[in-house]
Coordinates of C-alpha atoms in Angstrom, one line a residue:
M1 CA 16.4 37.5 -22.4
T2 CA 16.6 34.9 -19.7
P3 CA 14.5 31.9 -20.5
V4 CA 11.7 31.0 -18.1
T5 CA 12.0 27.5 -16.8
P6 CA 8.8 25.4 -16.5
R7 CA 7.0 25.2 -13.1
V8 CA 6.2 21.6 -11.8
F9 CA 3.7 20.7 -9.2
V10 CA 5.0 18.0 -6.9
S11 CA 1.8 15.9 -6.8
H12 CA 2.4 15.2 -10.5
L13 CA 5.8 13.8 -9.7
S14 CA 4.6 11.1 -7.2
G15 CA 5.3 7.7 -8.7
V16 CA 6.7 8.9 -12.1
P17 CA 9.5 6.8 -13.5
V18 CA 13.2 7.9 -13.4
F19 CA 15.4 7.1 -16.4
D20 CA 19.1 7.3 -17.1
P21 CA 20.3 8.9 -20.4
N22 CA 20.2 5.5 -22.1
G23 CA 16.5 5.1 -21.4
D24 CA 16.8 2.5 -18.7
Q25 CA 14.5 2.9 -15.8
V26 CA 16.3 3.6 -12.5
G27 CA 13.2 3.7 -10.3
R28 CA 10.2 5.8 -9.3
V29 CA 9.9 9.1 -7.5
R30 CA 8.4 8.6 -4.0
D31 CA 9.0 12.0 -2.4
L32 CA 11.1 15.2 -2.7
V33 CA 13.6 16.5 -0.1
A34 CA 13.6 20.3 0.7
M35 CA 15.5 22.4 3.2
L36 CA 14.0 25.5 4.8
R37 CA 16.1 28.6 4.8
V38 CA 16.3 31.8 6.8
G39 CA 16.6 35.4 5.6
G40 CA 13.5 35.4 3.4
R41 CA 14.9 32.9 1.0
P42 CA 12.6 30.3 -0.6
P43 CA 13.0 26.6 0.5
R44 CA 15.6 24.9 -1.6
L45 CA 14.9 21.5 -3.2
L46 CA 17.8 19.2 -2.4
G47 CA 16.7 16.1 -4.4
M48 CA 14.3 13.3 -4.8
V49 CA 13.6 10.1 -2.9
V50 CA 13.7 7.4 -5.6
E51 CA 12.5 3.8 -5.0
V52 CA 14.6 1.4 -7.1
V53 CA 13.7 -2.1 -8.2
S54 CA 14.7 -3.7 -4.9
R55 CA 12.3 -1.3 -3.1
R56 CA 15.3 0.4 -1.5
R57 CA 14.9 4.2 -1.3
I58 CA 17.9 6.2 -2.5
F59 CA 18.6 9.9 -2.7
L60 CA 18.9 11.5 -6.1
P61 CA 20.3 15.1 -5.9
M62 CA 18.6 17.7 -8.0
T63 CA 22.0 18.5 -9.5
R64 CA 21.9 15.0 -11.2
V65 CA 18.4 15.7 -12.7
T66 CA 18.6 16.9 -16.3
G67 CA 15.0 16.9 -17.2
V68 CA 11.5 16.8 -15.5
E69 CA 8.9 16.6 -18.3
S70 CA 6.3 14.4 -19.9
G71 CA 5.6 12.3 -16.8
Q72 CA 9.3 11.3 -16.4
V73 CA 12.5 12.3 -14.7
I74 CA 15.8 12.1 -16.6
T75 CA 19.1 11.8 -14.7
T76 CA 22.8 12.1 -15.6
G77 CA 23.1 8.4 -15.1
V78 CA 25.4 8.7 -12.1
V79 CA 23.3 7.4 -9.1
N80 CA 24.4 6.6 -5.6
M81 CA 22.7 3.5 -4.4
R82 CA 23.1 4.0 -0.7
R83 CA 19.9 4.0 1.3
F84 CA 18.2 7.3 1.9
E85 CA 18.2 8.6 5.4
Q86 CA 16.4 11.8 6.2
R87 CA 18.5 14.4 8.1
P88 CA 17.1 16.7 10.8
T89 CA 17.3 19.8 8.6
E90 CA 15.4 18.2 5.8
R91 CA 11.7 18.1 5.0
L92 CA 9.8 15.6 2.8
V93 CA 7.6 17.7 0.5
L94 CA 4.9 15.1 -0.1
G95 CA 5.0 13.7 3.4
E96 CA 5.3 16.9 5.4
F97 CA 4.1 19.9 3.2
L98 CA 0.9 18.6 1.7
D99 CA -2.2 19.1 4.0
R100 CA -0.2 21.4 6.3
R101 CA -2.2 24.3 7.7
V102 CA -0.4 27.6 7.4
R103 CA -1.4 31.3 7.3
L104 CA -1.4 33.9 4.7
V105 CA 1.1 36.7 5.6
E106 CA -1.1 39.5 4.4
T107 CA -4.4 38.6 6.1
D108 CA -3.3 36.0 8.7
E109 CA -6.1 33.7 7.3
E110 CA -5.6 30.0 7.7
V111 CA -5.1 28.0 4.6
T112 CA -4.3 24.3 3.8
I113 CA -1.6 23.4 1.3
L114 CA -2.9 21.2 -1.4
D115 CA 0.1 21.2 -3.7
V116 CA 3.6 22.7 -4.0
A117 CA 5.2 24.1 -7.2
I118 CA 8.9 23.9 -7.8
Q119 CA 11.0 25.7 -10.4
Q120 CA 14.6 25.4 -11.6
L121 CA 16.7 28.6 -11.3
P122 CA 17.7 30.1 -14.7
A123 CA 21.2 28.9 -15.9
R124 CA 21.6 26.7 -12.9
R125 CA 20.7 23.2 -11.7
D126 CA 19.3 24.4 -8.4
W127 CA 15.6 24.1 -7.8
E128 CA 13.5 26.0 -5.3
I129 CA 9.9 25.9 -4.0
D130 CA 8.2 28.5 -6.1
K131 CA 4.5 28.6 -5.2
Y132 CA 1.8 26.9 -3.0
F133 CA -1.6 25.9 -4.2
V134 CA -3.8 26.4 -1.1
R135 CA -7.4 26.2 0.0
K136 CA -8.9 28.8 2.5
G137 CA -10.4 27.5 5.7
R138 CA -9.6 24.2 7.4
G139 CA -10.8 21.8 4.7
G140 CA -8.4 19.4 2.9
A141 CA -8.3 18.3 -0.7
L142 CA -11.5 16.2 -0.5
R143 CA -13.5 19.1 1.0
R144 CA -15.3 21.2 -1.6
K145 CA -15.9 24.4 0.5
G146 CA -13.3 27.2 0.5
E147 CA -11.7 29.2 -2.2
T148 CA -8.5 27.8 -3.8
L149 CA -5.7 29.9 -5.0
T150 CA -2.0 29.8 -6.0
V151 CA 0.3 32.0 -3.9
E152 CA 4.0 32.8 -3.8
W153 CA 6.1 30.9 -1.3
S154 CA 6.7 34.1 0.6
A155 CA 2.9 34.7 1.0
V156 CA 2.5 32.0 3.7
K157 CA 4.0 31.6 7.1
G158 CA 4.0 28.6 9.5
F159 CA 6.7 26.2 8.4
S160 CA 9.1 26.9 11.3
L161 CA 6.9 25.4 14.0
E162 CA 5.9 21.7 14.4
E163 CA 2.5 21.0 12.9
H164 CA 0.1 19.4 15.4
G165 CA -3.1 19.1 13.4
Q166 CA -1.9 18.2 9.9
G167 CA -4.6 16.6 7.7
A168 CA -3.8 13.9 5.1
E169 CA -6.3 14.3 2.3
S170 CA -3.9 15.7 -0.3
L171 CA -1.3 13.1 0.5
V172 CA -3.9 10.4 0.2
A173 CA -4.9 11.7 -3.2
T174 CA -1.3 11.2 -4.4
F175 CA -1.6 7.6 -3.3
E176 CA -4.8 7.0 -5.2
K177 CA -3.3 5.2 -8.2
L178 CA -0.6 3.3 -6.2
R179 CA -0.9 -0.4 -5.4
P180 CA -1.5 -1.2 -1.8
A181 CA 2.1 -2.5 -1.4
D182 CA 3.5 0.8 -2.6
V183 CA 1.2 2.8 -0.3
A184 CA 2.4 0.6 2.5
N185 CA 5.9 1.3 1.5
A186 CA 5.3 5.0 1.7
L187 CA 3.5 4.8 5.0
H188 CA 6.4 2.8 6.5
H189 CA 8.7 5.7 5.8
L190 CA 6.5 8.4 7.4
T191 CA 6.8 9.4 11.0
P192 CA 4.4 7.6 13.4
K193 CA 2.3 10.8 13.8
R194 CA 2.0 11.3 10.0
R195 CA 1.4 7.6 9.5
A196 CA -1.6 7.7 11.9
E197 CA -3.0 10.8 10.1
V198 CA -2.8 9.1 6.7
A199 CA -4.3 5.9 8.1
A200 CA -7.2 7.9 9.5
A201 CA -7.8 9.5 6.1
L202 CA -8.0 6.2 4.1
D203 CA -11.3 4.5 3.8
D204 CA -11.8 1.2 5.4
D205 CA -11.3 -1.0 2.4
R206 CA -8.2 0.8 1.2
L207 CA -6.7 0.8 4.7
A208 CA -7.4 -2.9 5.0
D209 CA -5.5 -3.6 1.7
V210 CA -2.6 -1.5 2.9
L211 CA -2.4 -3.1 6.3
E212 CA -2.1 -6.5 4.7
E213 CA 1.2 -5.3 3.1
L214 CA 2.8 -3.7 6.1
P215 CA 5.2 -5.2 8.6
E216 CA 3.6 -6.5 11.8
D217 CA 4.9 -3.7 14.0
D218 CA 3.4 -1.1 11.7
Q219 CA 0.1 -3.0 11.6
V220 CA -0.1 -3.2 15.4
E221 CA 0.8 0.5 15.7
I222 CA -1.9 1.7 13.2
I223 CA -4.7 -0.6 14.5
G224 CA -3.9 0.5 18.0
K225 CA -4.4 4.2 17.2
L226 CA -7.8 3.7 15.5
Q227 CA -11.0 4.0 17.5
E228 CA -12.1 0.5 18.4
E229 CA -15.3 0.5 16.3
R230 CA -13.3 1.6 13.2
A231 CA -10.5 -0.9 14.0
A232 CA -13.2 -3.7 14.0
D233 CA -14.6 -2.4 10.6
V234 CA -11.1 -2.4 9.1
L235 CA -10.4 -6.0 10.4
E236 CA -13.7 -7.1 8.7
A237 CA -12.5 -5.6 5.4
M238 CA -9.2 -7.5 5.6
D239 CA -8.8 -11.1 4.3
P240 CA -9.7 -13.3 7.2
D241 CA -6.2 -14.9 7.3
D242 CA -4.5 -11.5 7.4
A243 CA -6.9 -10.3 10.1
A244 CA -6.2 -13.4 12.1
D245 CA -2.4 -12.9 11.8
L246 CA -2.8 -9.3 13.0
L247 CA -5.1 -10.1 15.9
S248 CA -2.6 -12.8 17.1
E249 CA 0.0 -10.0 17.6
L250 CA -2.3 -8.1 20.0
P251 CA -2.7 -8.5 23.7
E252 CA -5.4 -11.0 24.6
E253 CA -7.8 -8.4 26.0
D254 CA -7.5 -6.2 23.0
K255 CA -8.0 -9.2 20.6
E256 CA -11.2 -10.3 22.4
R257 CA -12.6 -6.8 22.5
L258 CA -12.1 -6.3 18.8
L259 CA -13.5 -9.7 17.9
T260 CA -16.6 -8.9 20.0
L261 CA -17.1 -5.7 18.0
M262 CA -16.8 -7.4 14.6
R263 CA -19.8 -8.9 12.8
P264 CA -20.4 -12.4 14.1
G265 CA -19.8 -14.1 10.8
D266 CA -16.5 -12.4 10.2
A267 CA -15.4 -12.9 13.8
A268 CA -16.3 -16.7 13.5
D269 CA -14.1 -17.0 10.4
V270 CA -11.2 -15.3 12.2
R271 CA -11.6 -17.3 15.3
R272 CA -11.6 -20.6 13.3
L273 CA -8.3 -19.6 11.6
M274 CA -6.7 -18.7 14.9
S275 CA -7.5 -22.1 16.2
Y276 CA -5.1 -23.8 13.8
E277 CA -1.3 -23.9 14.2
E278 CA 0.3 -21.0 12.3
R279 CA 2.5 -23.0 9.9
T280 CA -0.2 -25.5 8.8
A281 CA -2.7 -25.5 6.0
G282 CA -5.4 -24.4 8.4
G283 CA -3.4 -21.5 9.7
L284 CA -2.4 -20.4 6.2
M285 CA -5.7 -20.7 4.4
T286 CA -8.2 -18.0 3.5
T287 CA -11.9 -18.8 4.3
E288 CA -13.1 -17.0 1.2
P289 CA -12.3 -19.0 -2.0
V290 CA -14.8 -19.0 -4.9
I291 CA -17.4 -21.6 -4.2
L292 CA -20.1 -22.8 -6.6
R293 CA -22.8 -25.4 -6.4
P294 CA -22.8 -28.4 -8.8
D295 CA -25.6 -27.0 -10.9
A296 CA -23.7 -23.7 -11.6
T297 CA -22.6 -23.2 -15.2
V298 CA -19.3 -22.0 -16.8
A299 CA -21.0 -18.6 -17.3
D300 CA -21.7 -18.4 -13.5
A301 CA -18.1 -19.4 -12.7
L302 CA -16.6 -16.8 -15.1
A303 CA -18.9 -14.1 -13.6
R304 CA -17.6 -14.9 -10.1
V305 CA -13.8 -15.0 -11.0
R306 CA -14.3 -11.7 -12.9
Q307 CA -14.9 -9.8 -9.7
S308 CA -12.2 -7.2 -9.3
D309 CA -11.7 -7.7 -5.5
L310 CA -10.5 -11.2 -6.0
S311 CA -6.7 -11.8 -6.0
P312 CA -5.3 -13.5 -9.1
A313 CA -4.5 -16.6 -7.0
L314 CA -8.1 -17.0 -5.8
A315 CA -9.5 -16.2 -9.2
A316 CA -7.5 -19.0 -10.8
Q317 CA -10.0 -21.7 -9.8
V318 CA -13.4 -22.4 -8.4
Y319 CA -14.4 -25.0 -5.8
V320 CA -17.5 -27.0 -6.3
C321 CA -19.4 -28.0 -3.2
R322 CA -22.8 -29.0 -2.1
S323 CA -24.8 -26.3 -0.2
P324 CA -24.0 -24.3 1.9
D325 CA -21.9 -22.0 -0.3
E326 CA -19.8 -20.5 2.5
T327 CA -17.0 -22.2 4.4
P328 CA -17.3 -24.6 6.0
T329 CA -19.4 -26.0 3.2
G330 CA -21.3 -29.1 2.5
K331 CA -19.4 -32.0 0.8
Y332 CA -16.4 -30.8 -1.3
L333 CA -16.7 -32.3 -4.9
G334 CA -13.7 -30.9 -6.7
T335 CA -12.0 -28.0 -8.4
V336 CA -12.4 -26.4 -11.8
H337 CA -9.4 -24.4 -13.1
F338 CA -9.9 -21.1 -14.9
Q339 CA -8.2 -22.3 -18.0
R340 CA -10.7 -25.2 -18.3
L341 CA -13.6 -22.6 -17.9
L342 CA -12.3 -20.8 -21.0
R343 CA -12.3 -24.0 -23.1
D344 CA -16.0 -25.0 -22.5
P345 CA -19.3 -23.5 -23.6
P346 CA -21.0 -21.1 -21.2
F347 CA -23.9 -23.4 -20.5
T348 CA -21.7 -26.4 -19.4
L349 CA -22.2 -27.4 -15.8
V350 CA -19.1 -27.0 -13.6
S351 CA -19.8 -30.4 -12.0
S352 CA -18.9 -32.0 -15.3
L353 CA -15.5 -30.3 -15.4
L354 CA -14.1 -31.3 -12.0
D355 CA -10.3 -32.0 -11.6
S356 CA -10.5 -35.4 -10.1
D357 CA -6.7 -35.7 -9.6
L358 CA -6.4 -32.7 -7.2
V359 CA -6.6 -34.3 -3.7
P360 CA -7.5 -31.7 -1.0
L361 CA -5.3 -31.3 2.1
P362 CA -6.4 -31.7 5.7
P363 CA -6.0 -28.5 7.9
D364 CA -3.1 -29.9 10.0
T365 CA -0.9 -30.4 6.9
P366 CA 2.5 -28.8 7.7
L367 CA 3.8 -25.9 5.6
S368 CA 6.6 -28.0 4.0
V369 CA 4.0 -30.4 2.6
V370 CA 1.8 -27.6 1.3
T371 CA 4.8 -26.0 -0.4
S372 CA 5.8 -29.3 -2.1
Y373 CA 2.2 -29.9 -3.2
L374 CA 1.9 -26.6 -4.9
A375 CA 5.2 -27.0 -6.6
A376 CA 4.7 -30.6 -7.7
Y377 CA 1.4 -29.9 -9.4
N378 CA 2.1 -26.3 -10.6
L379 CA -0.8 -24.9 -8.6
V380 CA -1.4 -21.4 -7.2
S381 CA -4.0 -22.6 -4.7
V382 CA -5.0 -25.8 -3.0
P383 CA -8.3 -26.7 -1.2
V384 CA -8.3 -27.5 2.6
V385 CA -11.0 -30.1 3.6
D386 CA -11.9 -31.5 7.1
E387 CA -12.5 -35.1 8.1
S388 CA -16.2 -34.8 7.1
G389 CA -15.3 -33.7 3.6
S390 CA -16.3 -30.1 4.0
L391 CA -14.3 -27.4 2.3
L392 CA -12.7 -25.2 5.0
G393 CA -10.8 -22.8 2.8
A394 CA -7.9 -22.6 0.3
V395 CA -4.2 -22.0 0.7
T396 CA -2.8 -19.6 -2.0
V397 CA 0.8 -19.4 -3.1
D398 CA 1.2 -15.8 -1.9
D399 CA 0.4 -16.9 1.7
V400 CA 2.9 -19.7 1.4
L401 CA 5.6 -17.3 0.2
D402 CA 4.9 -15.0 3.2
H403 CA 5.8 -17.9 5.5
L404 CA 8.8 -19.2 3.5
L405 CA 10.5 -15.8 3.4
P406 CA 12.4 -14.6 6.5
D407 CA 10.3 -13.2 9.3
D408 CA 11.6 -9.7 8.6
W409 CA 11.3 -9.8 4.8
R410 CA 8.9 -6.8 4.7
E411 CA 11.3 -4.8 6.8
T412 CA 14.2 -5.8 4.6
D413 CA 12.4 -4.8 1.4
F414 CA 11.3 -1.5 2.9
H415 CA 14.7 -0.6 4.3
G416 CA 17.0 -2.1 1.7
R417 CA 20.4 -3.5 2.4
E418 CA 22.6 -2.2 5.1
G419 CA 24.5 0.9 4.1
V420 CA 26.0 4.1 5.3
L421 CA 24.5 7.6 4.9
R422 CA 24.6 9.0 1.4
D423 CA 27.2 11.4 0.2
R424 CA 26.2 14.6 -1.5

């Protein structure tokens, strides 16, 4: 009796680790590559797109896959590290199949593909698309209406023509547990049409986080395809320094129009950042560090740095200032580092714990001086103060790194090193 090989749904493979026979991790699955066939034959699965440590995406043929189970993929250990390039006859399963609207052969009823099942052929290493998990009607994965069912691959039609109204809910669902940088990486490799569809399906906060991790060209492309009101909402959700960097890439009339649509307070922060030279402390800083008044306690400080939306660099210290509590503040008094907060009783006033040796920087401090300052004092953030002694913001080490790396470092990371097309 021929053994039945297990069926795997591709949404469960997104982001799973790939290991060689020795147990060393090769990378993570980012997509699967399929080829449509004629003559009533099911689509053949050619391989997987695997992201290795350097963020380069490589092609892993299914003939090199020895196991797909328990949330991991096992390979033969022989991996070609050449950069993946999609060929015209290939289709990306996660990027192009999910959310696609097709029709049932029997009833001609429109359905949306929510997931795709693959199965290995008995006694062979070839894999084929086996079944589709679909929802009737025009709703995507986030829509509750409509019957869902699993059908054979041959029970649907509509893959031969270009899809003009493809949704993105199912693909967005596969991104849910990924870090913003990984979602940005995935978006970068989609077609402009598909990238716009996914961006439209992300909520404002998630899209803001992802935009901050994308190369400038992709940022401009995506923000330019959003309705202006939504583009302004997304810019408000971004860190002010990242929003300022993005707006500076837009034509003057577009920039002013979006700033006018933003909330006055958010727009004022962005305008202030855009008034400084790019490679200075003022141009690098964020206007949203953690600020406390002198009468705040250690308990108050720990509650603030515990907030999940703070980056590790911003959560590493609090800045003590006289009222007002938002930048630009009243007089800057000093900094309290997170480590010090952990050593003192909760009722201790933060004003008694100030780091008196940390001298703030003026906004016109050049990047080279900011970099040396962070390195010399082993800091992850440094306050920026104006001539009147008011705190304007803080420069974090991640923003410094962005400007120390080559201008195209995101492109280099996303595309990997130069290489020729893979062999199969």
